[in-house]
Coordinates of N, CA and C in Angstrom, one line a residue:
M1 N -2.3 -16.5 49.6 CA -3.6 -15.9 49.5 C -3.8 -15.4 48.1
K2 N -4.9 -15.6 47.5 CA -5.2 -15.1 46.1 C -5.4 -13.6 46.1
Y3 N -5.1 -13.1 44.9 CA -5.2 -11.6 44.8 C -6.6 -11.1 45.1
Q4 N -7.6 -11.7 44.5 CA -9.0 -11.2 44.7 C -9.4 -11.3 46.2
E5 N -9.0 -12.4 46.9 CA -9.3 -12.5 48.3 C -8.6 -11.4 49.1
L6 N -7.4 -11.0 48.7 CA -6.8 -9.9 49.4 C -7.5 -8.6 49.3
I7 N -8.0 -8.4 48.1 CA -8.8 -7.2 47.9 C -10.1 -7.2 48.7
Q8 N -10.8 -8.4 48.7 CA -12.0 -8.5 49.5 C -11.8 -8.3 50.9
Q9 N -10.7 -8.8 51.5 CA -10.4 -8.6 52.9 C -10.1 -7.1 53.2
A10 N -9.4 -6.4 52.2 CA -9.2 -5.0 52.4 C -10.5 -4.2 52.4
E11 N -11.4 -4.6 51.5 CA -12.7 -3.9 51.5 C -13.5 -4.1 52.8
A12 N -13.3 -5.3 53.3 CA -14.0 -5.6 54.6 C -13.5 -4.8 55.7
Q13 N -12.2 -4.6 55.8 CA -11.5 -3.8 56.8 C -11.9 -2.4 56.7
I14 N -12.0 -1.9 55.5 CA -12.5 -0.5 55.2 C -13.9 -0.3 55.7
E15 N -14.8 -1.3 55.4 CA -16.2 -1.2 55.8 C -16.3 -1.2 57.3
Q16 N -15.5 -2.0 58.0 CA -15.6 -2.2 59.4 C -14.9 -1.0 60.2
H17 N -13.8 -0.5 59.7 CA -13.1 0.6 60.5 C -13.0 1.9 59.7
G18 N -13.9 2.1 58.7 CA -13.8 3.2 57.9 C -13.9 4.5 58.6
G19 N -14.7 4.6 59.7 CA -14.9 5.8 60.4 C -14.1 5.9 61.7
D20 N -13.2 5.0 61.9 CA -12.3 5.0 63.1 C -11.1 5.9 62.8
K21 N -11.0 7.1 63.5 CA -9.9 8.0 63.3 C -8.6 7.5 63.9
K22 N -8.7 6.5 64.7 CA -7.4 5.9 65.3 C -6.7 5.0 64.4
M23 N -7.3 4.7 63.3 CA -6.6 3.8 62.3 C -6.4 4.6 61.0
P24 N -5.4 5.4 60.9 CA -5.2 6.2 59.7 C -4.8 5.4 58.5
W25 N -4.3 4.1 58.7 CA -3.9 3.3 57.6 C -5.1 2.9 56.8
I26 N -6.3 3.0 57.3 CA -7.5 2.7 56.6 C -7.7 3.6 55.3
G27 N -7.3 4.9 55.5 CA -7.3 5.8 54.3 C -6.4 5.3 53.2
L28 N -5.2 4.9 53.6 CA -4.3 4.4 52.6 C -4.8 3.1 51.9
M29 N -5.5 2.3 52.7 CA -6.1 1.1 52.1 C -7.2 1.4 51.2
E30 N -8.0 2.4 51.5 CA -9.0 2.9 50.6 C -8.4 3.3 49.3
E31 N -7.4 4.1 49.3 CA -6.7 4.6 48.1 C -6.2 3.4 47.3
F32 N -5.6 2.5 48.0 CA -5.0 1.3 47.3 C -6.1 0.5 46.6
V33 N -7.2 0.3 47.3 CA -8.3 -0.5 46.6 C -8.9 0.3 45.4
A34 N -9.0 1.6 45.6 CA -9.5 2.4 44.5 C -8.6 2.4 43.2
V35 N -7.3 2.4 43.5 CA -6.3 2.3 42.4 C -6.4 1.0 41.7
V36 N -6.5 -0.1 42.5 CA -6.6 -1.5 42.0 C -7.8 -1.6 41.1
K37 N -8.9 -1.1 41.6 CA -10.2 -1.3 40.8 C -10.1 -0.5 39.5
K38 N -9.5 0.7 39.6 CA -9.4 1.5 38.4 C -8.5 0.8 37.4
T39 N -7.4 0.2 37.9 CA -6.5 -0.5 37.0 C -7.2 -1.7 36.4
E40 N -8.0 -2.5 37.2 CA -8.7 -3.6 36.7 C -9.7 -3.2 35.6
K41 N -10.4 -2.1 35.8 CA -11.4 -1.6 34.9 C -10.7 -1.2 33.6
K42 N -9.6 -0.6 33.7 CA -8.9 -0.2 32.5 C -8.3 -1.4 31.7
A43 N -7.8 -2.4 32.4 CA -7.3 -3.6 31.8 C -8.4 -4.3 31.1
K44 N -9.6 -4.4 31.7 CA -10.8 -5.1 31.1 C -11.2 -4.4 29.9
K45 N -11.2 -3.0 29.9 CA -11.6 -2.3 28.8 C -10.6 -2.5 27.6
E46 N -9.3 -2.5 27.9 CA -8.3 -2.8 26.8 C -8.5 -4.2 26.3
K47 N -8.8 -5.1 27.1 CA -9.0 -6.5 26.7 C -10.2 -6.7 25.8
D48 N -11.3 -6.0 26.2 CA -12.5 -6.0 25.4 C -12.2 -5.4 24.0
K49 N -11.4 -4.3 24.0 CA -11.1 -3.6 22.8 C -10.3 -4.5 21.9
S50 N -9.3 -5.2 22.5 CA -8.4 -6.0 21.6 C -9.2 -7.2 21.1
N51 N -10.2 -7.7 21.8 CA -11.0 -8.8 21.3 C -12.1 -8.4 20.4
N52 N -12.3 -7.2 20.1 CA -13.3 -6.7 19.3 C -13.0 -7.0 17.8
P53 N -13.8 -7.9 17.2 CA -13.5 -8.3 15.8 C -13.6 -7.1 14.8
E54 N -14.5 -6.2 15.1 CA -14.7 -5.0 14.2 C -13.4 -4.2 14.1
R55 N -12.8 -4.0 15.3 CA -11.6 -3.2 15.4 C -10.5 -3.9 14.6
T56 N -10.4 -5.2 14.7 CA -9.4 -6.0 14.0 C -9.6 -5.9 12.5
I57 N -10.8 -6.0 12.1 CA -11.1 -5.9 10.7 C -10.8 -4.5 10.1
E58 N -11.1 -3.4 10.9 CA -10.7 -2.1 10.5 C -9.2 -1.9 10.3
T59 N -8.5 -2.5 11.3 CA -7.0 -2.4 11.3 C -6.5 -3.2 10.0
M60 N -7.1 -4.3 9.7 CA -6.7 -5.1 8.6 C -6.8 -4.3 7.3
F61 N -8.0 -3.7 7.1 CA -8.3 -2.9 5.9 C -7.3 -1.7 5.8
R62 N -7.1 -1.0 7.0 CA -6.2 0.1 7.0 C -4.8 -0.2 6.6
V63 N -4.3 -1.3 7.2 CA -2.9 -1.7 6.9 C -2.8 -2.1 5.5
T64 N -3.8 -2.9 4.9 CA -3.7 -3.3 3.6 C -3.7 -2.2 2.6
A65 N -4.6 -1.2 2.9 CA -4.7 0.0 2.0 C -3.4 0.8 2.0
T66 N -2.8 0.9 3.2 CA -1.5 1.6 3.4 C -0.4 0.9 2.6
N67 N -0.4 -0.4 2.7 CA 0.7 -1.1 2.0 C 0.5 -1.0 0.5
S68 N -0.7 -1.1 0.0 CA -1.0 -1.0 -1.4 C -0.5 0.4 -1.9
Q69 N -0.9 1.4 -1.2 CA -0.5 2.8 -1.6 C 1.1 2.9 -1.6
R70 N 1.7 2.3 -0.6 CA 3.2 2.4 -0.5 C 3.8 1.7 -1.7
L71 N 3.3 0.5 -2.0 CA 3.9 -0.3 -3.1 C 3.6 0.5 -4.5
S72 N 2.5 1.1 -4.6 CA 2.2 1.9 -5.8 C 3.1 3.0 -6.0
D73 N 3.4 3.7 -4.9 CA 4.3 4.9 -4.9 C 5.7 4.4 -5.3
Q74 N 6.1 3.2 -4.7 CA 7.4 2.7 -5.0 C 7.6 2.3 -6.5
A75 N 6.5 1.7 -7.1 CA 6.5 1.4 -8.5 C 6.6 2.6 -9.3
D76 N 5.9 3.7 -9.0 CA 5.9 4.9 -9.8 C 7.3 5.5 -9.7
S77 N 7.9 5.5 -8.5 CA 9.3 6.0 -8.3 C 10.3 5.3 -9.2
K78 N 10.2 4.0 -9.2 CA 11.2 3.2 -9.9 C 11.0 3.4 -11.4
A79 N 9.7 3.5 -11.9 CA 9.4 3.7 -13.3 C 10.0 5.1 -13.7
N80 N 9.9 6.1 -12.8 CA 10.4 7.4 -13.1 C 11.9 7.4 -13.2
I81 N 12.6 6.6 -12.4 CA 14.0 6.4 -12.5 C 14.4 5.8 -13.8
M82 N 13.7 4.8 -14.3 CA 14.1 4.2 -15.6 C 13.8 5.2 -16.7
I83 N 12.8 5.9 -16.6 CA 12.5 6.9 -17.7 C 13.6 8.0 -17.7
S84 N 14.0 8.5 -16.6 CA 15.0 9.5 -16.5 C 16.3 9.1 -17.0
V85 N 16.7 7.9 -16.5 CA 18.1 7.4 -16.9 C 18.1 7.1 -18.4
N86 N 17.1 6.5 -19.0 CA 17.2 6.2 -20.4 C 16.9 7.5 -21.3
T87 N 16.2 8.4 -20.8 CA 16.0 9.7 -21.5 C 17.4 10.4 -21.6
V88 N 18.2 10.3 -20.6 CA 19.5 11.0 -20.6 C 20.5 10.2 -21.5
L89 N 20.3 8.9 -21.7 CA 21.2 8.1 -22.5 C 21.0 8.4 -24.0
I90 N 19.8 8.7 -24.4 CA 19.5 8.8 -25.8 C 20.3 10.0 -26.5
P91 N 20.3 11.2 -25.9 CA 21.2 12.2 -26.5 C 22.6 11.8 -26.6
A92 N 23.1 11.1 -25.6 CA 24.5 10.6 -25.6 C 24.7 9.7 -26.8
L93 N 23.7 8.9 -27.2 CA 23.9 8.0 -28.3 C 24.0 8.8 -29.6
F94 N 23.2 9.9 -29.7 CA 23.3 10.7 -30.9 C 24.6 11.5 -31.0
F95 N 25.2 11.8 -29.8 CA 26.5 12.4 -29.8 C 27.5 11.4 -30.3
L96 N 27.4 10.1 -29.9 CA 28.4 9.1 -30.4 C 28.2 8.9 -31.9
Q97 N 27.0 9.1 -32.4 CA 26.8 8.9 -33.8 C 27.5 9.9 -34.7
N98 N 27.7 11.1 -34.1 CA 28.4 12.2 -34.8 C 29.9 12.1 -34.8
L99 N 30.4 11.1 -34.1 CA 31.9 10.9 -34.1 C 32.4 10.4 -35.4
E100 N 33.7 10.5 -35.6 CA 34.3 10.1 -36.9 C 34.1 8.6 -37.2
N101 N 34.1 7.8 -36.1 CA 34.0 6.3 -36.3 C 32.6 5.9 -36.0
S102 N 31.6 6.8 -36.3 CA 30.2 6.4 -36.0 C 29.7 5.2 -36.8
A103 N 30.2 5.1 -38.1 CA 29.8 3.9 -38.9 C 30.2 2.6 -38.2
K104 N 31.4 2.7 -37.6 CA 31.9 1.5 -36.9 C 31.1 1.1 -35.7
L105 N 30.5 2.1 -35.1 CA 29.7 1.9 -33.8 C 28.2 1.9 -34.1
A106 N 27.8 1.8 -35.4 CA 26.4 1.8 -35.7 C 25.6 0.7 -35.1
V107 N 26.1 -0.5 -35.2 CA 25.3 -1.6 -34.6 C 25.1 -1.5 -33.1
P108 N 26.2 -1.3 -32.3 CA 25.9 -1.2 -30.9 C 25.1 0.0 -30.5
I109 N 25.2 1.1 -31.3 CA 24.4 2.3 -31.0 C 22.9 2.0 -31.2
V110 N 22.6 1.3 -32.3 CA 21.2 1.0 -32.6 C 20.7 0.0 -31.6
I111 N 21.5 -0.9 -31.1 CA 21.0 -1.9 -30.1 C 20.7 -1.1 -28.8
L112 N 21.6 -0.2 -28.4 CA 21.4 0.5 -27.2 C 20.2 1.5 -27.3
L113 N 20.1 2.1 -28.5 CA 18.9 3.0 -28.7 C 17.6 2.2 -28.6
A114 N 17.6 1.0 -29.2 CA 16.3 0.2 -29.1 C 16.1 -0.2 -27.6
V115 N 17.1 -0.5 -26.9 CA 17.0 -0.9 -25.5 C 16.4 0.3 -24.7
N116 N 16.9 1.5 -24.9 CA 16.4 2.7 -24.2 C 15.0 2.9 -24.5
L117 N 14.6 2.8 -25.8 CA 13.2 3.1 -26.2 C 12.2 2.1 -25.6
L118 N 12.6 0.8 -25.6 CA 11.7 -0.2 -25.1 C 11.6 -0.1 -23.6
T119 N 12.7 0.3 -22.9 CA 12.7 0.5 -21.5 C 11.8 1.6 -21.1
I120 N 11.9 2.7 -21.8 CA 11.0 3.9 -21.6 C 9.5 3.5 -21.8
V121 N 9.3 2.8 -22.9 CA 7.9 2.4 -23.2 C 7.3 1.6 -22.1
F122 N 8.0 0.5 -21.6 CA 7.4 -0.3 -20.5 C 7.3 0.5 -19.2
A123 N 8.2 1.4 -19.0 CA 8.1 2.2 -17.7 C 6.9 3.1 -17.8
I124 N 6.7 3.7 -19.0 CA 5.5 4.6 -19.1 C 4.2 3.7 -19.0
L125 N 4.2 2.5 -19.6 CA 3.0 1.7 -19.4 C 2.8 1.3 -17.9
A126 N 3.9 1.2 -17.2 CA 3.7 0.9 -15.7 C 3.0 2.0 -15.0
T127 N 3.2 3.3 -15.4 CA 2.6 4.4 -14.7 C 1.4 5.0 -15.4
R128 N 1.1 4.5 -16.6 CA 0.0 5.1 -17.3 C -1.3 4.7 -16.7
P129 N -2.2 5.7 -16.3 CA -3.4 5.4 -15.7 C -4.4 4.8 -16.6
Q130 N -5.3 3.9 -16.1 CA -6.4 3.4 -16.9 C -7.7 3.8 -16.1
I131 N -8.5 4.6 -16.8 CA -9.7 5.1 -16.2 C -10.9 4.2 -16.7
P132 N -11.7 3.6 -15.8 CA -12.9 2.9 -16.2 C -14.0 3.8 -16.8
K133 N -15.1 3.3 -17.1 CA -16.2 4.0 -17.8 C -16.8 5.1 -16.9
G134 N -16.6 5.0 -15.6 CA -17.1 6.1 -14.7 C -18.5 6.0 -14.3
V135 N -19.2 4.9 -14.5 CA -20.6 4.8 -14.1 C -20.8 3.4 -13.5
F136 N -21.9 3.4 -12.7 CA -22.3 2.1 -12.1 C -23.9 2.1 -12.2
N137 N -24.4 0.9 -12.2 CA -25.9 0.8 -12.3 C -26.5 0.1 -11.1
Q138 N -27.8 0.0 -11.2 CA -28.5 -0.6 -10.1 C -28.2 -2.1 -9.9
K139 N -27.9 -2.7 -11.0 CA -27.6 -4.1 -11.0 C -26.3 -4.4 -10.2
D140 N -25.4 -3.5 -10.4 CA -24.1 -3.6 -9.6 C -24.4 -3.4 -8.1
L141 N -25.2 -2.5 -7.8 CA -25.6 -2.3 -6.4 C -26.3 -3.5 -5.8
D142 N -27.3 -4.0 -6.5 CA -28.0 -5.2 -6.1 C -27.1 -6.4 -5.9
A143 N -26.2 -6.5 -6.8 CA -25.2 -7.7 -6.7 C -24.1 -7.4 -5.7
K144 N -24.1 -6.2 -5.1 CA -23.0 -5.8 -4.2 C -21.6 -5.9 -4.8
K145 N -21.6 -5.4 -6.1 CA -20.3 -5.4 -6.8 C -19.9 -4.0 -7.3
A146 N -20.5 -3.0 -6.7 CA -20.2 -1.6 -7.1 C -19.1 -1.1 -6.1
D147 N -17.9 -0.8 -6.7 CA -16.8 -0.2 -5.8 C -16.9 1.3 -6.0
L148 N -17.6 1.9 -5.0 CA -17.7 3.4 -5.1 C -16.6 4.1 -4.3
L149 N -15.6 3.4 -3.9 CA -14.5 4.0 -3.2 C -13.4 4.4 -4.2
F150 N -13.6 4.0 -5.4 CA -12.6 4.4 -6.5 C -13.3 5.4 -7.4
F151 N -12.7 6.6 -7.7 CA -13.4 7.6 -8.4 C -13.7 7.2 -9.9
G152 N -12.9 6.2 -10.4 CA -13.1 5.8 -11.8 C -14.5 5.1 -12.0
N153 N -15.1 4.7 -10.9 CA -16.4 4.0 -11.1 C -17.6 5.0 -10.9
F154 N -17.4 6.2 -10.6 CA -18.6 7.1 -10.4 C -18.4 8.6 -10.9
Y155 N -17.2 8.9 -11.6 CA -17.0 10.3 -11.9 C -17.9 10.8 -13.0
K156 N -18.6 10.0 -13.7 CA -19.6 10.5 -14.6 C -21.1 10.4 -14.1
M157 N -21.2 10.0 -12.8 CA -22.5 9.9 -12.2 C -22.8 11.3 -11.5
S158 N -24.1 11.5 -11.3 CA -24.5 12.7 -10.6 C -24.3 12.5 -9.1
F159 N -24.3 13.6 -8.3 CA -24.0 13.5 -6.9 C -25.1 12.7 -6.2
N160 N -26.4 12.9 -6.6 CA -27.5 12.2 -6.0 C -27.4 10.7 -6.2
E161 N -27.0 10.3 -7.4 CA -26.8 8.8 -7.7 C -25.7 8.3 -6.8
Y162 N -24.6 9.0 -6.8 CA -23.4 8.6 -6.0 C -23.8 8.5 -4.5
S163 N -24.4 9.5 -4.0 CA -24.7 9.6 -2.5 C -25.7 8.5 -2.2
E164 N -26.7 8.2 -3.1 CA -27.6 7.2 -2.8 C -26.9 5.8 -2.7
G165 N -26.0 5.6 -3.6 CA -25.2 4.3 -3.6 C -24.4 4.2 -2.3
M166 N -23.7 5.3 -1.9 CA -22.9 5.3 -0.7 C -23.7 5.1 0.5
F167 N -24.9 5.7 0.6 CA -25.7 5.5 1.8 C -26.2 4.0 1.9
R168 N -26.4 3.5 0.7 CA -26.8 2.1 0.7 C -25.7 1.2 1.2
I169 N -24.5 1.5 0.8 CA -23.3 0.7 1.2 C -23.1 0.9 2.7
M170 N -23.2 2.1 3.2 CA -22.9 2.4 4.6 C -24.0 1.8 5.5
G171 N -25.2 1.6 5.0 CA -26.3 1.0 5.7 C -26.3 -0.5 5.8
D172 N -25.4 -1.1 5.1 CA -25.3 -2.6 5.1 C -23.9 -3.0 5.4
R173 N -23.7 -3.6 6.6 CA -22.3 -3.9 7.1 C -21.6 -4.9 6.1
Q174 N -22.4 -5.9 5.7 CA -21.8 -6.9 4.8 C -21.4 -6.2 3.4
F175 N -22.3 -5.3 2.9 CA -22.0 -4.6 1.7 C -20.8 -3.7 1.9
L176 N -20.7 -3.1 3.0 CA -19.5 -2.2 3.3 C -18.2 -3.0 3.2
H177 N -18.2 -4.2 3.9 CA -17.0 -5.0 3.9 C -16.7 -5.5 2.5
T178 N -17.8 -5.9 1.8 CA -17.6 -6.4 0.4 C -17.0 -5.3 -0.5
T179 N -17.4 -4.0 -0.3 CA -16.9 -2.9 -1.0 C -15.4 -2.7 -0.7
L180 N -15.1 -2.8 0.6 CA -13.7 -2.6 1.0 C -12.8 -3.7 0.4
L181 N -13.3 -4.9 0.4 CA -12.6 -6.0 -0.1 C -12.4 -5.8 -1.7
L182 N -13.5 -5.4 -2.3 CA -13.4 -5.2 -3.8 C -12.4 -4.1 -4.1
D183 N -12.4 -3.0 -3.3 CA -11.4 -2.0 -3.6 C -10.0 -2.4 -3.4
I184 N -9.8 -3.2 -2.4 CA -8.4 -3.8 -2.1 C -8.0 -4.7 -3.3
Y185 N -9.0 -5.5 -3.7 CA -8.7 -6.4 -4.8 C -8.4 -5.7 -6.1
N186 N -9.1 -4.6 -6.4 CA -8.9 -3.8 -7.6 C -7.5 -3.2 -7.5
Q187 N -7.1 -2.7 -6.3 CA -5.8 -2.1 -6.1 C -4.7 -3.2 -6.4
G188 N -5.0 -4.4 -6.0 CA -4.0 -5.5 -6.3 C -3.9 -5.8 -7.7
I189 N -5.0 -5.7 -8.5 CA -4.9 -5.9 -9.9 C -4.1 -4.8 -10.6
V190 N -4.3 -3.6 -10.2 CA -3.5 -2.5 -10.7 C -2.0 -2.6 -10.4
L191 N -1.8 -3.0 -9.1 CA -0.4 -3.2 -8.7 C 0.3 -4.3 -9.5
G192 N -0.5 -5.4 -9.7 CA 0.1 -6.5 -10.5 C 0.5 -6.0 -11.9
R193 N -0.4 -5.2 -12.5 CA 0.0 -4.7 -13.9 C 1.2 -3.8 -13.8
K194 N 1.2 -2.9 -12.8 CA 2.3 -2.0 -12.7 C 3.7 -2.7 -12.6
Y195 N 3.7 -3.7 -11.6 CA 5.0 -4.4 -11.4 C 5.3 -5.3 -12.5
R196 N 4.3 -5.8 -13.3 CA 4.7 -6.6 -14.4 C 5.3 -5.8 -15.5
M197 N 4.8 -4.6 -15.8 CA 5.4 -3.7 -16.8 C 6.7 -3.2 -16.3
L198 N 6.8 -3.0 -15.0 CA 8.1 -2.5 -14.4 C 9.2 -3.6 -14.5
T199 N 8.8 -4.8 -14.3 CA 9.7 -5.9 -14.5 C 10.2 -6.1 -15.9
F200 N 9.3 -5.9 -16.9 CA 9.7 -5.9 -18.3 C 10.7 -4.8 -18.5
S201 N 10.4 -3.6 -18.0 CA 11.3 -2.5 -18.2 C 12.7 -2.8 -17.7
Y202 N 12.8 -3.3 -16.5 CA 14.1 -3.6 -15.9 C 14.8 -4.7 -16.6
N203 N 14.1 -5.7 -17.0 CA 14.7 -6.8 -17.7 C 15.3 -6.4 -19.1
V204 N 14.5 -5.6 -19.8 CA 14.9 -5.1 -21.1 C 16.2 -4.3 -20.9
F205 N 16.2 -3.4 -19.9 CA 17.3 -2.5 -19.7 C 18.6 -3.3 -19.3
M206 N 18.4 -4.3 -18.4 CA 19.5 -5.1 -17.9 C 20.1 -5.9 -19.0
F207 N 19.3 -6.8 -19.6 CA 19.9 -7.7 -20.6 C 20.3 -6.9 -21.9
G208 N 19.5 -5.9 -22.2 CA 19.9 -5.1 -23.4 C 21.1 -4.3 -23.2
L209 N 21.4 -3.8 -22.0 CA 22.6 -3.1 -21.7 C 23.8 -4.1 -21.8
I210 N 23.6 -5.3 -21.3 CA 24.7 -6.3 -21.4 C 25.0 -6.6 -22.9
L211 N 24.0 -6.7 -23.7 CA 24.1 -7.0 -25.1 C 24.8 -5.8 -25.8
A212 N 24.4 -4.6 -25.5 CA 25.0 -3.4 -26.1 C 26.5 -3.3 -25.7
V213 N 26.8 -3.5 -24.5 CA 28.2 -3.5 -24.0 C 29.1 -4.5 -24.8
L214 N 28.5 -5.7 -24.9 CA 29.3 -6.7 -25.7 C 29.5 -6.3 -27.1
A215 N 28.4 -5.7 -27.7 CA 28.5 -5.2 -29.1 C 29.6 -4.2 -29.2
F216 N 29.6 -3.2 -28.3 CA 30.7 -2.2 -28.3 C 32.1 -2.8 -28.1
F217 N 32.2 -3.8 -27.3 CA 33.5 -4.4 -27.0 C 34.0 -5.2 -28.3
I218 N 33.0 -5.9 -28.9 CA 33.4 -6.6 -30.1 C 33.8 -5.7 -31.3
V219 N 33.0 -4.6 -31.4 CA 33.3 -3.6 -32.5 C 34.7 -2.9 -32.3
L220 N 35.0 -2.6 -31.0 CA 36.2 -1.9 -30.7 C 37.4 -2.8 -30.6
N221 N 37.1 -4.1 -30.5 CA 38.2 -5.1 -30.4 C 37.9 -6.2 -31.5
P222 N 38.1 -5.9 -32.8 CA 37.7 -6.9 -33.8 C 38.5 -8.2 -33.8
N223 N 39.6 -8.2 -33.2 CA 40.4 -9.4 -33.1 C 40.0 -10.3 -32.0
F224 N 39.0 -9.9 -31.2 CA 38.6 -10.7 -30.0 C 38.1 -12.0 -30.4
L225 N 37.3 -12.1 -31.5 CA 36.7 -13.3 -31.9 C 37.6 -14.2 -32.7
H226 N 38.8 -13.8 -33.0 CA 39.7 -14.6 -33.8 C 40.8 -15.2 -33.0

């Protein structure tokens, strides 16, 4: 017997014997049917919610924004590590220069110093902010290309101009989605630049450190090449 047919028969029994006090099991059946209907209603509501494209779109934007922020924080943290490590190494190099055999170590010290400086420069470039002009115009709004979710595009505008643009975005669903996509795209551009500079920093440090160690080894072991 199918599930729905069983429920229908139970409802028929309740309707037929609902007022009969000699059949106490009718009350239990009523409670059972009520629980089943409540469960079905809740399941249907959850299904409708899961099939709602708007909810899926909101989740997509939220997850993407969270991932972008997490990756940006990781890039900043890695850049700070490179800056800190190489900043500590520079005084150590000047200490080596003051040793008695500093002339002998001049070449590897210069190599390592150049590596440290280049590594720091690229790490700073990875974290250095780039602020746009801070204004948007009516043409950008008409073309639906104004990203008002980023402060760099409106910090020089008046509140009335900014709020007017935001209300226009919020009043147009397609414009709203376009703005969210544009904001995510711009975040991706910034992330790409950050990780590119960070990669340069790591590569310079890694290969430069290898070169400096080889230079130290050759200087301290002059017979190695003979």
